[in-house]
Tab-separated table of C-alpha atoms in Angstrom:
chain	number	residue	atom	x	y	z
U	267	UNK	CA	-29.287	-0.298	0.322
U	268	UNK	CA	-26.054	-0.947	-0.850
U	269	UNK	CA	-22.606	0.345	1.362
U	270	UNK	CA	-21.207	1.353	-1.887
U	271	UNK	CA	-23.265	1.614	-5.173
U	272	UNK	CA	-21.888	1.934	-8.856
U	273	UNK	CA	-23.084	2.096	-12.260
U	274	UNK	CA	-21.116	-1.110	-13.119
U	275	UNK	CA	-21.485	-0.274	-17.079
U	276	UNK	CA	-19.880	-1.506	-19.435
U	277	UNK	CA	-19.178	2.205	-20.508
U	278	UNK	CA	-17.944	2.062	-24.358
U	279	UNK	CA	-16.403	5.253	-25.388
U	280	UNK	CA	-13.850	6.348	-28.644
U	281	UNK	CA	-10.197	7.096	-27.635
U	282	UNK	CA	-10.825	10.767	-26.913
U	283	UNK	CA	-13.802	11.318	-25.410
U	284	UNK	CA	-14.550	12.567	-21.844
U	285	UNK	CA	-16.714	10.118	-19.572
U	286	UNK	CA	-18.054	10.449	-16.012
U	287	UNK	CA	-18.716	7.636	-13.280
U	288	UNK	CA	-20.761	8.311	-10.190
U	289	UNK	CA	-21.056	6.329	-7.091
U	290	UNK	CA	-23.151	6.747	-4.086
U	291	UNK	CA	-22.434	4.950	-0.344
U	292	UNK	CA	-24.834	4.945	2.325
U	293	UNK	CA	-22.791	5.254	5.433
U	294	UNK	CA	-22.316	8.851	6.593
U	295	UNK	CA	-19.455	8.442	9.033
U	296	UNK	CA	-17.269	7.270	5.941
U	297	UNK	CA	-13.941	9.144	6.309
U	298	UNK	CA	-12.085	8.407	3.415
U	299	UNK	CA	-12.863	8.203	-0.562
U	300	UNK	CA	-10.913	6.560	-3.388
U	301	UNK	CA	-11.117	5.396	-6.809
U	302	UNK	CA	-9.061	2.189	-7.772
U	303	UNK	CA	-9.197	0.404	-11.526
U	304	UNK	CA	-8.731	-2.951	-11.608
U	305	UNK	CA	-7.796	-5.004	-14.540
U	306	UNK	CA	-8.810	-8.324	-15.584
U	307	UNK	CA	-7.862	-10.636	-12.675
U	308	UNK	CA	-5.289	-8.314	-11.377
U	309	UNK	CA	-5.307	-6.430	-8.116
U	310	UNK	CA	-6.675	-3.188	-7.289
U	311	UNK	CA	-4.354	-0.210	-7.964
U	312	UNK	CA	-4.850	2.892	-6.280
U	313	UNK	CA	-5.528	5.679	-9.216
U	314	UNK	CA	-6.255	8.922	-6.958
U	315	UNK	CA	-7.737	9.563	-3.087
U	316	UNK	CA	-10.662	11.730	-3.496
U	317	UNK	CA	-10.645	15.499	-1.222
U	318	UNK	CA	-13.401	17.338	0.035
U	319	UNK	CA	-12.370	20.099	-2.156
U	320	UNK	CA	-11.890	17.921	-5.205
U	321	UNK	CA	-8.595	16.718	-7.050
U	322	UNK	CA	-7.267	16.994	-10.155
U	323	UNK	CA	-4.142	14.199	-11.303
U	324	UNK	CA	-3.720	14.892	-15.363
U	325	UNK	CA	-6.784	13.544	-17.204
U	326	UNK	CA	-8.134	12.498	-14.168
U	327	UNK	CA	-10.489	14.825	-11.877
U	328	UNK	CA	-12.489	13.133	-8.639
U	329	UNK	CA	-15.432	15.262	-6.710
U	330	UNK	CA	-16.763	14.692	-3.197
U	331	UNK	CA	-20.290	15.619	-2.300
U	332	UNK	CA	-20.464	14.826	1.373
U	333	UNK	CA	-24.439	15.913	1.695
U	334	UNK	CA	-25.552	13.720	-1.227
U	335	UNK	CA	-22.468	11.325	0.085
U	336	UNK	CA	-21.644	11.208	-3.637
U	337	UNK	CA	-18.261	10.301	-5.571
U	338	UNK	CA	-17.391	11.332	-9.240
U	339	UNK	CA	-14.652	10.687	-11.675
U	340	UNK	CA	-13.940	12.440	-14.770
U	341	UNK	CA	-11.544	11.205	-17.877
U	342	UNK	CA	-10.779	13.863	-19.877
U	343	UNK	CA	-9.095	12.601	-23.455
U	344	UNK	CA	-9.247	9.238	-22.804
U	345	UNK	CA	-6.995	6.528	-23.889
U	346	UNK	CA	-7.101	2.343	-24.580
U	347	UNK	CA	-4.683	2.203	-21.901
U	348	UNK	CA	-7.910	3.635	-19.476
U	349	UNK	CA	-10.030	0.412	-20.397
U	350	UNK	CA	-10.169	-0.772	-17.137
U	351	UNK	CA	-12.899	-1.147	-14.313
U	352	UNK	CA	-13.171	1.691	-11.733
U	353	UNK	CA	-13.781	0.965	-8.160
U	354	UNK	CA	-15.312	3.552	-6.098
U	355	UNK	CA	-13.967	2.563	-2.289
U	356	UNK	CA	-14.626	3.862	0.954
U	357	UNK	CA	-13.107	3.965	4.312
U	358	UNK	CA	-14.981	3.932	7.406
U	359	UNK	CA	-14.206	5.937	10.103
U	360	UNK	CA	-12.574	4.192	13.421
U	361	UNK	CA	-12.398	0.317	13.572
U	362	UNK	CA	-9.788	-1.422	11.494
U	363	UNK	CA	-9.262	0.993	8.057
U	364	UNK	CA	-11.611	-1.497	6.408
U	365	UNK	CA	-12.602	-0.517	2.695
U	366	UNK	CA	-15.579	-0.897	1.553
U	367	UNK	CA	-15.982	-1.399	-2.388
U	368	UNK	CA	-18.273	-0.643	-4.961
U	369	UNK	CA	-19.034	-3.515	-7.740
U	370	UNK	CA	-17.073	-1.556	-10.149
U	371	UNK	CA	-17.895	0.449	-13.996
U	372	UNK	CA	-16.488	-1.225	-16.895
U	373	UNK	CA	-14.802	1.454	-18.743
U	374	UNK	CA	-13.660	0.075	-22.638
U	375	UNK	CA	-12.085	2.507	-24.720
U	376	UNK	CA	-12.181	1.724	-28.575
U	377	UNK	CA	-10.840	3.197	-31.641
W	227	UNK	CA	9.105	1.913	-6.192
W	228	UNK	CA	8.621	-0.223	-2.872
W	229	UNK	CA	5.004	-2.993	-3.644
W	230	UNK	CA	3.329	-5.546	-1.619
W	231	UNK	CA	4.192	-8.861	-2.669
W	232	UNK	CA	2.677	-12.425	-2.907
W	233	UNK	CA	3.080	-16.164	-2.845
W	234	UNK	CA	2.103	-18.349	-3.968
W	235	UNK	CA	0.649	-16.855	-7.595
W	236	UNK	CA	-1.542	-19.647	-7.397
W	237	UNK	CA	-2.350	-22.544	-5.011
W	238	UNK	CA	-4.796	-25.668	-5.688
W	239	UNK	CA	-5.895	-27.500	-2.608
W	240	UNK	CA	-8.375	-30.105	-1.592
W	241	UNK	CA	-11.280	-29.451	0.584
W	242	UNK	CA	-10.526	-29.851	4.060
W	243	UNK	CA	-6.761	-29.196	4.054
W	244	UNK	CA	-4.945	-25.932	5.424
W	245	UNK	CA	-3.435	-23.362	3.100
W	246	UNK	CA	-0.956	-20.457	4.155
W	247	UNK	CA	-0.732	-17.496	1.831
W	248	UNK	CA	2.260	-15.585	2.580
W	249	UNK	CA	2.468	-11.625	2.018
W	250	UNK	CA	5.276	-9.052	2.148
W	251	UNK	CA	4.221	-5.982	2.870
W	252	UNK	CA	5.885	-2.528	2.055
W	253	UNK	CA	9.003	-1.953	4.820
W	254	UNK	CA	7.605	1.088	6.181
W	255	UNK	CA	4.142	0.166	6.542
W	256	UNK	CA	2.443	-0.327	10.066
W	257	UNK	CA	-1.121	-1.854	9.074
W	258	UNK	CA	-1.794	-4.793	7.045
W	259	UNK	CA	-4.971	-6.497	5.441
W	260	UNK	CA	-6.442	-9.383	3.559
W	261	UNK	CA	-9.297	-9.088	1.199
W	262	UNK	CA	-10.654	-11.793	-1.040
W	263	UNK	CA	-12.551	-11.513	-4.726
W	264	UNK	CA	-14.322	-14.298	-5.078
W	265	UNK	CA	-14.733	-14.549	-9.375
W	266	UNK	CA	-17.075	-12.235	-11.072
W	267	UNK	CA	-18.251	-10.024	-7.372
W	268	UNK	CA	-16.675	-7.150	-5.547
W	269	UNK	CA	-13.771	-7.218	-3.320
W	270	UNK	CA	-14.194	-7.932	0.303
W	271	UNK	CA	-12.538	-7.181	3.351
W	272	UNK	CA	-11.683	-10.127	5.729
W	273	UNK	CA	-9.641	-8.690	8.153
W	274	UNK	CA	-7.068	-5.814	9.537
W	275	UNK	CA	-3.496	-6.005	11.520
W	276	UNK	CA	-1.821	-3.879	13.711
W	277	UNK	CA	0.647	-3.715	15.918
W	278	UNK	CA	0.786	-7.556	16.254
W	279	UNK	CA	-3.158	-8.091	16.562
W	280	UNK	CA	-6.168	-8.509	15.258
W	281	UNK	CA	-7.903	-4.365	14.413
W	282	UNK	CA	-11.776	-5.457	13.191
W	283	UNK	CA	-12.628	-8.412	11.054
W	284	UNK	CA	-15.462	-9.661	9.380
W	285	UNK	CA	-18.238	-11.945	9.284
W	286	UNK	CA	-16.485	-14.140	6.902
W	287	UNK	CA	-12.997	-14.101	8.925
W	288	UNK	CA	-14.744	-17.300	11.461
W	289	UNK	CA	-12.832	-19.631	13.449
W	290	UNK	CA	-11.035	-21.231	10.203
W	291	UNK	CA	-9.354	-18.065	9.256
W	292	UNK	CA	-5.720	-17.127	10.886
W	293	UNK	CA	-3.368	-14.527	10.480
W	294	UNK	CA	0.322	-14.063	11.738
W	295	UNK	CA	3.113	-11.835	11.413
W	296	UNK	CA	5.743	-14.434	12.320
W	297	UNK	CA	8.701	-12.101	11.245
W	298	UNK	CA	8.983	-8.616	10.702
W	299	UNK	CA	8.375	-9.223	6.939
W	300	UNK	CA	5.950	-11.769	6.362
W	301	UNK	CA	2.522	-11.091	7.108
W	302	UNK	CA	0.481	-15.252	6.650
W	303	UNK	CA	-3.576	-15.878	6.093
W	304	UNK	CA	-3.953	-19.603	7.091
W	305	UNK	CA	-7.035	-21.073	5.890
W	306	UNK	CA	-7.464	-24.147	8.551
W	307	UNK	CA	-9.499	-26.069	6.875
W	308	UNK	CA	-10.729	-25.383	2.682
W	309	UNK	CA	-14.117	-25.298	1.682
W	310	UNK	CA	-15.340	-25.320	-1.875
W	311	UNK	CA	-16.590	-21.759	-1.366
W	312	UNK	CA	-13.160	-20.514	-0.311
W	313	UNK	CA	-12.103	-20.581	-3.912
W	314	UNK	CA	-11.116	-16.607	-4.656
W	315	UNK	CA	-8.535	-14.329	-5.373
W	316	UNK	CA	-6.624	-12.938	-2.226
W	317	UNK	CA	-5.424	-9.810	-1.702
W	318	UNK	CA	-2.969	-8.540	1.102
W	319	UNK	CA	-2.808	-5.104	1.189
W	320	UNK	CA	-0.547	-2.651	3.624
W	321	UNK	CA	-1.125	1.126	4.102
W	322	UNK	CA	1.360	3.022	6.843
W	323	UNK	CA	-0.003	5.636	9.622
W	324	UNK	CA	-1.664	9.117	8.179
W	325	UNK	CA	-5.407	10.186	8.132
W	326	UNK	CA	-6.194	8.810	4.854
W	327	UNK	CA	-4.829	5.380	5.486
W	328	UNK	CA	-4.040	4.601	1.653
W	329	UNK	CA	-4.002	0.891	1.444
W	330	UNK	CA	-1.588	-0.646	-1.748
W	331	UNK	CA	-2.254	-3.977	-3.222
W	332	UNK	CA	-0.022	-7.024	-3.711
W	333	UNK	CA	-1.129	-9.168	-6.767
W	334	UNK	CA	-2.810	-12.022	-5.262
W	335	UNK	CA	-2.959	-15.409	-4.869
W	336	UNK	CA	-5.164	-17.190	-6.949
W	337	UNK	CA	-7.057	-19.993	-4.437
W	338	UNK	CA	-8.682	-22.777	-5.894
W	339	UNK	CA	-10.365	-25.620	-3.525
W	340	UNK	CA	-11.321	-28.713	-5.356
């Protein structure tokens, strides 16, 4: 099984519209959840650490299910700017910080 | 607002010869790391710094991977010796002491081992 598993899309979707990635890892003892989008050959950028209680940052909104070990990220009202992919990353507890990442949804936003 | 930086953008080498990637790191950061994307797959960690050593690294950080922190700016990856397959995209990243250990990306350097 996969550390970190993703839907890796593409996801095509109308500026506006509300859309949902999942991602499941495997390793319980994971500490720390994030989502990063990545643009065509450009580095990852950090869009939002995910909480056990969930978080909310504008349009964006990221749950944590610990027992399913289970990451989500909603769009609300989304824009071309969004077209990106989304990387669903984990941190391992102890060791050296290392991140673990998913292979990434392709998110396109048309008009 | 502060970012990781990178040089060279790009660097074309021939199998066999050493490369040094060179990273700057945000000031007040305490850990640093390199990660690779090799084209079209998912990023990888290679390996983790702190406090002038060596925290975990990987299976593919062998005997032909280096790093240094030969100032207290720079942060190097020396590649000893290129193979074809070390062609990727490099990433340093740098996160700075706190329970979620946020790690920020520089842009990369674009390796490409002819």
């Amino acid at each position: 099984r996969k550390e970190v598993e993703q839907d890796p899309g593409p996801f095509n979707v109308p500026e506006g519209a509300t859309v949902a990635f999942n991602c499941t890892y495997s390793n319980s003892a994971s500490q720390s959840f994030f989502w990063y989008r990545q643009d065509c050959r450009k580095e990852p950028k950090l869009l939002m650490s995910v909480y056990s209680s969930g978080n909310e940052d504008g349009r964006f909104t990221a749950q944590l299910n610990r027992a399913s070990q289970y990451i989500s990220l909603l769009i609300r009202d989304s824009k071309l700017s969004d077209s990106a992919t989304y990387l669903c990353v984990v941190l391992r507890a102890g060791g050296g910080n290392k991140l673990t990442f998913g292979t990434g949804t392709q998110l396109k936003v048309e008009l | 607002e502060p970012e990781v930086t990178q040089t060279p953008s790009h660097q074309v080498t021939q199998m066999g010869q050493e490369v040094i990637l060179r990273c700057v790191p945000i000031s007040n950061h305490l850990y640093f790391y390199w990660y690779r994307q090799i084209l079209g797959q998912k990023v990888e960690f290679l390996v983790s710094f702190y406090n002038n050593e060596i925290s975990e690294k990987s299976e593919i950080f062998d005997d032909q991977f280096s790093v240094e922190r030969p100032d207290g700016s720079n942060f190097t990856l020396k590649i000893r010796s290129t193979k074809l397959e070390d062609s990727a995209m490099y990433f340093c990243a740098s996160s700075e002491l706190g329970t979620l250990y946020e790690q920020y990306f520089g842009p990369g350097t674009r390796l490409t081992v002819t």
